[in-house]
Short mmCIF file of C-alpha atoms and ligand atoms in Angstrom, two decimals:
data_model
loop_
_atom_site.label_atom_id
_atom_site.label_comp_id
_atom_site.label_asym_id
_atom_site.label_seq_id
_atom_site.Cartn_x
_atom_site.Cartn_y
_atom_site.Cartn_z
CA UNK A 1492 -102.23 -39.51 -101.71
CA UNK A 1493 -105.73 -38.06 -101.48
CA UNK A 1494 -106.75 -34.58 -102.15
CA UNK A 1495 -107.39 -32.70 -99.10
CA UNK A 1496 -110.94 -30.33 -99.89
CA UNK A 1497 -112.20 -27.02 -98.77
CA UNK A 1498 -115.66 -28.29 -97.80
CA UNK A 1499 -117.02 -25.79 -95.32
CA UNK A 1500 -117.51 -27.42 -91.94
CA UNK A 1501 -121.15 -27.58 -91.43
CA UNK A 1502 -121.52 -29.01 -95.17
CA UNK A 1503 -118.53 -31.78 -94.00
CA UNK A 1504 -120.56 -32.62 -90.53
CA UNK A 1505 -124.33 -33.05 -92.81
CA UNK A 1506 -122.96 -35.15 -95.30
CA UNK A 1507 -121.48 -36.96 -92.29
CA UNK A 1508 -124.57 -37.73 -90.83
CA UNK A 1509 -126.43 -38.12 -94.09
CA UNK A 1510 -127.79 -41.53 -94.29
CA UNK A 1511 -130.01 -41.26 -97.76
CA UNK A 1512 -127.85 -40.71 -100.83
CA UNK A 1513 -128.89 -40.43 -104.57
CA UNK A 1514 -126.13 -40.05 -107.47
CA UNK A 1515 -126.21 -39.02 -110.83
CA UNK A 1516 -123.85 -39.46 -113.45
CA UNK A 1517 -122.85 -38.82 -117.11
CA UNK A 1518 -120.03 -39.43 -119.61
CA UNK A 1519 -117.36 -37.75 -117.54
CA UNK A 1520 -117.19 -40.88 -114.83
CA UNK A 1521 -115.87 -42.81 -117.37
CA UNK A 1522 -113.31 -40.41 -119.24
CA UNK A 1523 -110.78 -41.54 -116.40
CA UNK A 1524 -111.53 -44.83 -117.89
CA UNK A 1525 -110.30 -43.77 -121.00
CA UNK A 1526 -113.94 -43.51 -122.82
CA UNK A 1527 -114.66 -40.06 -124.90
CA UNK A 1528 -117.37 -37.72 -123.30
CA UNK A 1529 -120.11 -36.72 -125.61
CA UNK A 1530 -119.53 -32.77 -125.61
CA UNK A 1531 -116.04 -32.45 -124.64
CA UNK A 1532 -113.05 -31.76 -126.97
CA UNK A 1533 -112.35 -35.21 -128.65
CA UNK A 1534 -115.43 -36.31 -127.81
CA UNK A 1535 -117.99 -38.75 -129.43
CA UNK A 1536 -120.30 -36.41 -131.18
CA UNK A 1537 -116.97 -34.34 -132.36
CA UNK A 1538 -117.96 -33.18 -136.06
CA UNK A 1539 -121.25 -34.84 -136.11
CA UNK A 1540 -125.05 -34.13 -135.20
CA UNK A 1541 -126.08 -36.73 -132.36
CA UNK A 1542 -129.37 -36.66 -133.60
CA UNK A 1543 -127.59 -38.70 -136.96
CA UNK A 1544 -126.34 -41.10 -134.67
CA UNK A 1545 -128.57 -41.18 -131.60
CA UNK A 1546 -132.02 -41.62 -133.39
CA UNK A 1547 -134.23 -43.97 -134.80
CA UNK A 1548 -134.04 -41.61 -137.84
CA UNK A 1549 -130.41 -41.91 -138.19
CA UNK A 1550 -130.64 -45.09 -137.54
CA UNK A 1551 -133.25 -46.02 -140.39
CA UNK A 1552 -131.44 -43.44 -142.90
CA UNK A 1553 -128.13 -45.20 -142.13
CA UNK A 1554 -128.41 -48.12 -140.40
CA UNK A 1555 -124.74 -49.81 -141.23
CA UNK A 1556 -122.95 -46.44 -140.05
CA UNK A 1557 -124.95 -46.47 -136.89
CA UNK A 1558 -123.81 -49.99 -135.85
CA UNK A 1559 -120.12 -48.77 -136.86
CA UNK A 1560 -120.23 -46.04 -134.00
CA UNK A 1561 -121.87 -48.23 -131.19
CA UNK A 1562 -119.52 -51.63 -132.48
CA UNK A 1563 -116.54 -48.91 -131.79
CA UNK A 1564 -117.81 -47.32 -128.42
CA UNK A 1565 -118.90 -51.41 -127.32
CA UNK A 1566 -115.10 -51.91 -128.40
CA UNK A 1567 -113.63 -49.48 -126.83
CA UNK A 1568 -116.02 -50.48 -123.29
CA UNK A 1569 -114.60 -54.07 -123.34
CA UNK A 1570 -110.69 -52.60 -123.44
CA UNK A 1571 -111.29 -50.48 -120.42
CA UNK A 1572 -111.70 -50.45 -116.73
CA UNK A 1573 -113.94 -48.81 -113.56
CA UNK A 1574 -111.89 -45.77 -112.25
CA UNK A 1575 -111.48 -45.07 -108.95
CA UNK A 1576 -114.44 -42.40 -109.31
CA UNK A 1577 -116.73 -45.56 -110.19
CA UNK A 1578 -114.74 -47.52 -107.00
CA UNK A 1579 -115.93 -44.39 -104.82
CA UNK A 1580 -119.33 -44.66 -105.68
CA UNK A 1581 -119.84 -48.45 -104.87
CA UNK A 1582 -117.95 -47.83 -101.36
CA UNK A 1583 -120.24 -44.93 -100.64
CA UNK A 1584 -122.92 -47.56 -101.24
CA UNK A 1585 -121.71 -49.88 -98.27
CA UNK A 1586 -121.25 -47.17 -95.93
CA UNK A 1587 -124.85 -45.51 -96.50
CA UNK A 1588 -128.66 -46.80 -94.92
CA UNK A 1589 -129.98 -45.85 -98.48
CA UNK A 1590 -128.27 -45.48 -101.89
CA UNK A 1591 -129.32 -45.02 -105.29
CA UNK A 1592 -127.31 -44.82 -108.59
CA UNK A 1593 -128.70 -42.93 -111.56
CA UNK A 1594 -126.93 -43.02 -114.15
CA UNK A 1595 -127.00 -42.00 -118.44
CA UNK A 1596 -124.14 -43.93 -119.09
CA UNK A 1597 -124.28 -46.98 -121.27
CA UNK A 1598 -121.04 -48.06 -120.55
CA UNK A 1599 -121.85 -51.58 -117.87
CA UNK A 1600 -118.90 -50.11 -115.28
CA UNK A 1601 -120.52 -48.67 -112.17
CA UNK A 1602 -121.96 -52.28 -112.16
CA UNK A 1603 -118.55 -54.06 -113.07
CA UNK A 1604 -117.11 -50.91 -110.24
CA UNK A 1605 -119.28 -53.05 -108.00
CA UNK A 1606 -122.40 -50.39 -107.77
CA UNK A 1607 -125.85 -52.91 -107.31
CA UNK A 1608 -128.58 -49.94 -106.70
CA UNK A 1609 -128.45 -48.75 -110.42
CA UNK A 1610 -130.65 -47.14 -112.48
CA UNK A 1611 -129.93 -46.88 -116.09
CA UNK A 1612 -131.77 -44.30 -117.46
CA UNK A 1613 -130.19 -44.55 -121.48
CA UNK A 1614 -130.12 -48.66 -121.27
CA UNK A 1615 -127.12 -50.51 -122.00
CA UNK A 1616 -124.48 -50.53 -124.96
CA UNK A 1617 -124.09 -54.34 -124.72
CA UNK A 1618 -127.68 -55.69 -125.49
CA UNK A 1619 -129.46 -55.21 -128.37
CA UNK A 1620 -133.15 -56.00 -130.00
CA UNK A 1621 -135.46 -56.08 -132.37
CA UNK A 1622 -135.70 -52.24 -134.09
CA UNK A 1623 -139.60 -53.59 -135.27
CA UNK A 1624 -139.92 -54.52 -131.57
CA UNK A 1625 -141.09 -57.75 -132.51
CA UNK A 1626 -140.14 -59.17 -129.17
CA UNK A 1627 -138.34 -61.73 -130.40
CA UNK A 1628 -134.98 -62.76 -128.29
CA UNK A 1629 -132.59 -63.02 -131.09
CA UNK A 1630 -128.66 -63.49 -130.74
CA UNK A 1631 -126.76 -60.73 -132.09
CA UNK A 1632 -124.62 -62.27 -134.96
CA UNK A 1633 -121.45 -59.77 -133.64
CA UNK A 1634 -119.79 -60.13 -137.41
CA UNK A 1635 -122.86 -58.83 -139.54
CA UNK A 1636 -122.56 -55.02 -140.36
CA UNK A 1637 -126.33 -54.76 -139.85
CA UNK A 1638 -127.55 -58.03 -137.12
CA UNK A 1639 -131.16 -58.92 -138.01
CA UNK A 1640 -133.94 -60.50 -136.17
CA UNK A 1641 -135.51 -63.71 -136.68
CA UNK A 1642 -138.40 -61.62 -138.03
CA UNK A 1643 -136.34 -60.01 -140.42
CA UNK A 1644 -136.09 -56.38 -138.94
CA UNK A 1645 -132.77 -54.82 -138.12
CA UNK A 1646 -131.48 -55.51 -134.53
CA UNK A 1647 -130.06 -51.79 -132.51
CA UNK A 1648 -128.75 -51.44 -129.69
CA UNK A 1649 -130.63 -51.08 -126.60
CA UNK A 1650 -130.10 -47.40 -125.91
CA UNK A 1651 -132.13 -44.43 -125.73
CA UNK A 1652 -132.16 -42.42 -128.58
CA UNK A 1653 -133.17 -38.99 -129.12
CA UNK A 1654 -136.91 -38.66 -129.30
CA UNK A 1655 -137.48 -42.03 -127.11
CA UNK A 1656 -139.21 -43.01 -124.14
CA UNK A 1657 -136.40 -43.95 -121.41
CA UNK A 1658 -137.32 -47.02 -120.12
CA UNK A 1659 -140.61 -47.76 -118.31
CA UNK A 1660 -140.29 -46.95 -114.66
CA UNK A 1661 -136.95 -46.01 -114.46
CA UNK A 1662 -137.30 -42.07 -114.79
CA UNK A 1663 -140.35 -42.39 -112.41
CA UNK A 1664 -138.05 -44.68 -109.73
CA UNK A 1665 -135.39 -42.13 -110.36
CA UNK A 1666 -137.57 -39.09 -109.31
CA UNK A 1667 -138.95 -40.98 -106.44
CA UNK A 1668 -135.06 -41.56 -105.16
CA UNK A 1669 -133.95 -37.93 -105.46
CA UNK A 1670 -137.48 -37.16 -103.99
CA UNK A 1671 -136.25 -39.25 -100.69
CA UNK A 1672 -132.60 -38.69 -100.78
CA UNK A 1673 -130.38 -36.30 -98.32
CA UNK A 1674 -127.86 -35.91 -100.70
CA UNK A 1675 -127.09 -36.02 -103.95
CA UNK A 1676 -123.58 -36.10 -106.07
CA UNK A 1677 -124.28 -34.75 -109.46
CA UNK A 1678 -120.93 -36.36 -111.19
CA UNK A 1679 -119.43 -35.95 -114.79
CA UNK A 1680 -123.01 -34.49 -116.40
CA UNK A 1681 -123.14 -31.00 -118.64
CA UNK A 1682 -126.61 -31.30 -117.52
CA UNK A 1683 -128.21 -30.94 -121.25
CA UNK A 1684 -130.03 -33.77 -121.92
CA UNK A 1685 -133.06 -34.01 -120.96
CA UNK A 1686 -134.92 -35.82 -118.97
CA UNK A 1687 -131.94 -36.83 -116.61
CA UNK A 1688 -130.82 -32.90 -116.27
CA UNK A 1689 -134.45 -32.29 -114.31
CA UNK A 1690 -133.32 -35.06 -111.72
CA UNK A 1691 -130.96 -32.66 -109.58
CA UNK A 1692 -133.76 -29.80 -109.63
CA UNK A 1693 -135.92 -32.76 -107.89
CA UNK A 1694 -133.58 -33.54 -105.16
CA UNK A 1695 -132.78 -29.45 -104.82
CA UNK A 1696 -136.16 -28.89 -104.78
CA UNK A 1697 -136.91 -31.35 -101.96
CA UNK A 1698 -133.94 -30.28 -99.25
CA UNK A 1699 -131.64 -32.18 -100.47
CA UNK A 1700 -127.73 -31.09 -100.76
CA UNK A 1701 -126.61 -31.04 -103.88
CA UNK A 1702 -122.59 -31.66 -104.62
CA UNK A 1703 -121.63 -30.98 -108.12
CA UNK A 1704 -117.90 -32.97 -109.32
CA UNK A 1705 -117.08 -31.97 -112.48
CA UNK A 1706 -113.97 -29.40 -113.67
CA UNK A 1707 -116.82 -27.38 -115.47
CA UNK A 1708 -119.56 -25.29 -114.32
CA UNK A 1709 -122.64 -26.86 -115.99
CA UNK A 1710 -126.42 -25.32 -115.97
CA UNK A 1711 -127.19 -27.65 -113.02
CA UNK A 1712 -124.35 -25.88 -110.84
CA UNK A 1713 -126.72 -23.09 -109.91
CA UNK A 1714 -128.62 -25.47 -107.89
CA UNK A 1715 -125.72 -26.85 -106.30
CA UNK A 1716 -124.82 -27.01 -102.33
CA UNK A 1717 -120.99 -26.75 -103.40
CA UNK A 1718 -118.81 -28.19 -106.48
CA UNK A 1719 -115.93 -29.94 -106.48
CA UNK A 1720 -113.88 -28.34 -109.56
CA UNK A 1721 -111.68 -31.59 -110.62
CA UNK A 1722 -111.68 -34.78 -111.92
CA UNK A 1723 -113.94 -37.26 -110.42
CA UNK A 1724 -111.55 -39.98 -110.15
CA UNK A 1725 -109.49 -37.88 -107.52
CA UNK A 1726 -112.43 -36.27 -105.88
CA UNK A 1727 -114.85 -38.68 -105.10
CA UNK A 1728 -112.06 -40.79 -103.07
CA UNK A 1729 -111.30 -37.32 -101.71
CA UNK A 1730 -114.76 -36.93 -100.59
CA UNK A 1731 -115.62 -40.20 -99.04
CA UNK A 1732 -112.01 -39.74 -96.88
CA UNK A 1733 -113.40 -36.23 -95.91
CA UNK A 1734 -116.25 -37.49 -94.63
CA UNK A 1735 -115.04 -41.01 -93.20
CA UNK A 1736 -116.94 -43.42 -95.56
CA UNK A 1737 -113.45 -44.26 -97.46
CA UNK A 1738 -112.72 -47.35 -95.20
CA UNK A 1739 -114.30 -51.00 -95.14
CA UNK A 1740 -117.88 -50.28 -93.52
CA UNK A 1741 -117.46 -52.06 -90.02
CA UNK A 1742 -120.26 -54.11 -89.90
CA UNK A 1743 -122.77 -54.80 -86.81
CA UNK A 1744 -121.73 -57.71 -84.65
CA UNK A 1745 -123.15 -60.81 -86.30
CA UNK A 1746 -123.51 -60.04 -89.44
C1 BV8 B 2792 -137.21 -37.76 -124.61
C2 BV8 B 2792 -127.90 -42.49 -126.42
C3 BV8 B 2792 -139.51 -37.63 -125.06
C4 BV8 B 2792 -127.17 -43.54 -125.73
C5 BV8 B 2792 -128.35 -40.31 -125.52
C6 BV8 B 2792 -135.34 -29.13 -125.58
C7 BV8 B 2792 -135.45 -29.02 -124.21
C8 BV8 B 2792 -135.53 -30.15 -123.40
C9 BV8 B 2792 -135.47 -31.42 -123.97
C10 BV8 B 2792 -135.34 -31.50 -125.33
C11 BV8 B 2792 -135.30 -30.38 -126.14
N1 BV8 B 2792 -135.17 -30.80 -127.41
C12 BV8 B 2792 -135.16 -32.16 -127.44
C13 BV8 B 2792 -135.29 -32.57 -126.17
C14 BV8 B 2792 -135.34 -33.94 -125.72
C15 BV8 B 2792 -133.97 -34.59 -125.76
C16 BV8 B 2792 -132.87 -33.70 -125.18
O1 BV8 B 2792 -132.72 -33.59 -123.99
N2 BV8 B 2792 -132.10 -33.09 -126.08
C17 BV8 B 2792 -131.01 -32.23 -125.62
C18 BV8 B 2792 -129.80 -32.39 -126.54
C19 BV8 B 2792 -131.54 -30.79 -125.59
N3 BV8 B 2792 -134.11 -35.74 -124.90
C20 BV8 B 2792 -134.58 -36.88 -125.44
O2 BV8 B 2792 -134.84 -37.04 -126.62
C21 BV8 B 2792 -134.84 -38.01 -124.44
N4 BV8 B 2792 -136.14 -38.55 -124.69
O3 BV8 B 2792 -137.20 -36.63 -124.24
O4 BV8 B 2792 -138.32 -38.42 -125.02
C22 BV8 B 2792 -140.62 -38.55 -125.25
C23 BV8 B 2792 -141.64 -38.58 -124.32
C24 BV8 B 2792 -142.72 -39.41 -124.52
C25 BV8 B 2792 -142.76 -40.24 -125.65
C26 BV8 B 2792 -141.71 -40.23 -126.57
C27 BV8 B 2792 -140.63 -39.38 -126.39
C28 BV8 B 2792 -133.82 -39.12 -124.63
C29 BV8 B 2792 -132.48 -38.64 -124.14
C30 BV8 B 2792 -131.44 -39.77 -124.29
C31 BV8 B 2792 -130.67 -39.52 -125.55
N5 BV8 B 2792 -129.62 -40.54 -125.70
N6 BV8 B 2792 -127.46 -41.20 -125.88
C32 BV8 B 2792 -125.73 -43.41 -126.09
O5 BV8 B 2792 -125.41 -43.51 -127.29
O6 BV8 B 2792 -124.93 -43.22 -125.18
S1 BV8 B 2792 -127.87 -38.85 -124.83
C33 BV8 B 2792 -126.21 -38.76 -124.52
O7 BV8 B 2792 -126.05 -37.57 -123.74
C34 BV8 B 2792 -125.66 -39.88 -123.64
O8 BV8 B 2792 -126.60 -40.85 -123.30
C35 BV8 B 2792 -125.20 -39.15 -122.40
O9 BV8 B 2792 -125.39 -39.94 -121.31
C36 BV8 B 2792 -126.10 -37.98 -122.40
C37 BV8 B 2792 -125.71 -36.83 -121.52
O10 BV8 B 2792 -124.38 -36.47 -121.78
P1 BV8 B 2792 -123.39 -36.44 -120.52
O11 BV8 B 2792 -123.40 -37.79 -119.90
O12 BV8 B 2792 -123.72 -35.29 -119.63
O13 BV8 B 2792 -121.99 -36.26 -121.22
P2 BV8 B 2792 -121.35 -34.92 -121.83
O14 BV8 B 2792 -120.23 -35.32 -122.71
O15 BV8 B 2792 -122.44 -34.05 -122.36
O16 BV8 B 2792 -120.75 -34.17 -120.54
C38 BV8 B 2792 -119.65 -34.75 -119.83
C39 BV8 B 2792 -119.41 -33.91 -118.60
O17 BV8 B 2792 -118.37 -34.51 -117.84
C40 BV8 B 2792 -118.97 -32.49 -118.91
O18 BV8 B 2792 -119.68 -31.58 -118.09
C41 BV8 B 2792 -117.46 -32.48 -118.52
O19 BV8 B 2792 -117.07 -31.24 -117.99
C42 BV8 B 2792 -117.46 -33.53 -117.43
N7 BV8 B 2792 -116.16 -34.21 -117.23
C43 BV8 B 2792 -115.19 -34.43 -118.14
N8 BV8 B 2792 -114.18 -35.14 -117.55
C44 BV8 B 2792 -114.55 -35.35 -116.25
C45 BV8 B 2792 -115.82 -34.77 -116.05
N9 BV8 B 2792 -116.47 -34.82 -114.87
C46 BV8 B 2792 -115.83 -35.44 -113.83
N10 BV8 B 2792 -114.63 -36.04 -113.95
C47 BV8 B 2792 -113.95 -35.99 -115.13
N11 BV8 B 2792 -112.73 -36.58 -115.24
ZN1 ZN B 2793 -138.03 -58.83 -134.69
#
């Protein structure tokens, strides 16, 4: 049964017509999926600094504990499945003229949710490479406790870590989407880490409604349209079926 929501009237009929949509999300898409947030209680940084795990320092000081933490979160990605928050966001993407999916997850399941206009702003858990940056392709040897290059050098996984460049382009694409876009769903973020947090202040900043879903104010829900206080898994369906994109898109005749 989906959740009826309080949207007022005149937000329901713009989002409606809206035919431009950015979103961003963070760990919280995927705790429905059964995958720790960062910040939350349980979560992955519980009792320790992510600057020991999440940084080339940490990595270089402690290289085998590192690779123990991302071998258990890669674990732990393989045993679970998209939510129906992640299912929401790839219909949204049929119904809509343009879409685009920002994401800081590392987690592969808006894509395996059936999302194909992502951007992955903090890479991908799965793939790894050469910590020298040799540019070597080597195969990760999924049994060592450290994997090694051909060249010798450590392999790590190919995330962000704190204190790195995202990924060339893809914070520049980003900003041009939430430059462009009518609306944009700020889901499952505490809006801390920089520089994905600036992203919603972009699309604010450029007319652009703003829907925080999240059961938590965060410091990005000053800039927001309205909020959705509540799990995204139940409120993203709730959405689309408030604003009639939760159906098969009826395509054009001939297509
Ligand atoms: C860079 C690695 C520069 C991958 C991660 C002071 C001010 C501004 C910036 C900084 C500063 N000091 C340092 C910085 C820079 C730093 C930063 O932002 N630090 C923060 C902590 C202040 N940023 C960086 O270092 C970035 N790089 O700036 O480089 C530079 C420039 C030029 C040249 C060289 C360098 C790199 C940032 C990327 C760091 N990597 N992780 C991995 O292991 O996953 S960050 C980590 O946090 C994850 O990637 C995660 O994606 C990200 C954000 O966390 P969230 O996704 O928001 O998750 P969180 O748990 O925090 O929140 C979950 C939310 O979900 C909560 O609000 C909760 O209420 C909600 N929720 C819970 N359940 C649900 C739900 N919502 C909906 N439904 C539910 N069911
Ligand atoms: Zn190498």
């Amino acid at each position: 049964m989906t959740e009826r929501l309080s949207l007022p009237g005149a937000l329901v009929q713009r989002l409606r017509g809206a035919q431009r949509w950015t979103v961003l999300t963070g760990a919280g898409i995927s705790a429905e999926s059964g995958v720790p947030t960062f910040r939350g209680a349980g979560g992955l940084w519980e009792g320790v600094r992510p600057e020991e795990l999440a940084s080339p320092e940490g990595f270089r000081t402690d290289p085998e504990r590192v690779w123990r933490w991302y071998r258990h979160r890669r674990d732990l990605m393989r045993r679970v499945e998209p939510n129906a928050g992640h299912r929401a966001i790839a219909r949204l993407e049929s119904h809509v003229a343009a879409f685009c999916l920002v994401t800081q997850n590392v987690d592969g399941l808006h894509a395996r949710a059936g999302s194909r206009r992502i951007l992955e702003l903090h890479g991908n858990i799965l793939r790894s490479h050469c910590f020298a940056q040799c540019g070597a392709e080597t195969p990760e040897d999924e049994t060592a406790v450290v994997p090694r290059c051909r060249c010798g050098a450590p392999l790590r996984p190919s995330v962000v870590w704190f204190g790195e460049r995202l990924p060339q382009g893809v914070f520049e694409e980003s900003c041009r989407e939430m430059q462009d876009c009518d609306v944009c769903l700020v889901v499952g973020t505490s809006g801390i880490v920089y520089p994905a947090a600036s992203l919603p202040q972009v699309a604010s900043v450029a007319g652009a409604a703003l829907i925080e879903v999240n059961p938590e104010p965060t410091p990005l829900s000053s800039l927001c349209t309205a909020a959705l206080r509540g799990p995204a898994a139940k409120l993203l369906p709730a959405l689309l079926s408030e604003i009639g994109m939760d159906k098969e898109p009826v395509l054009p005749p001939g297509v």
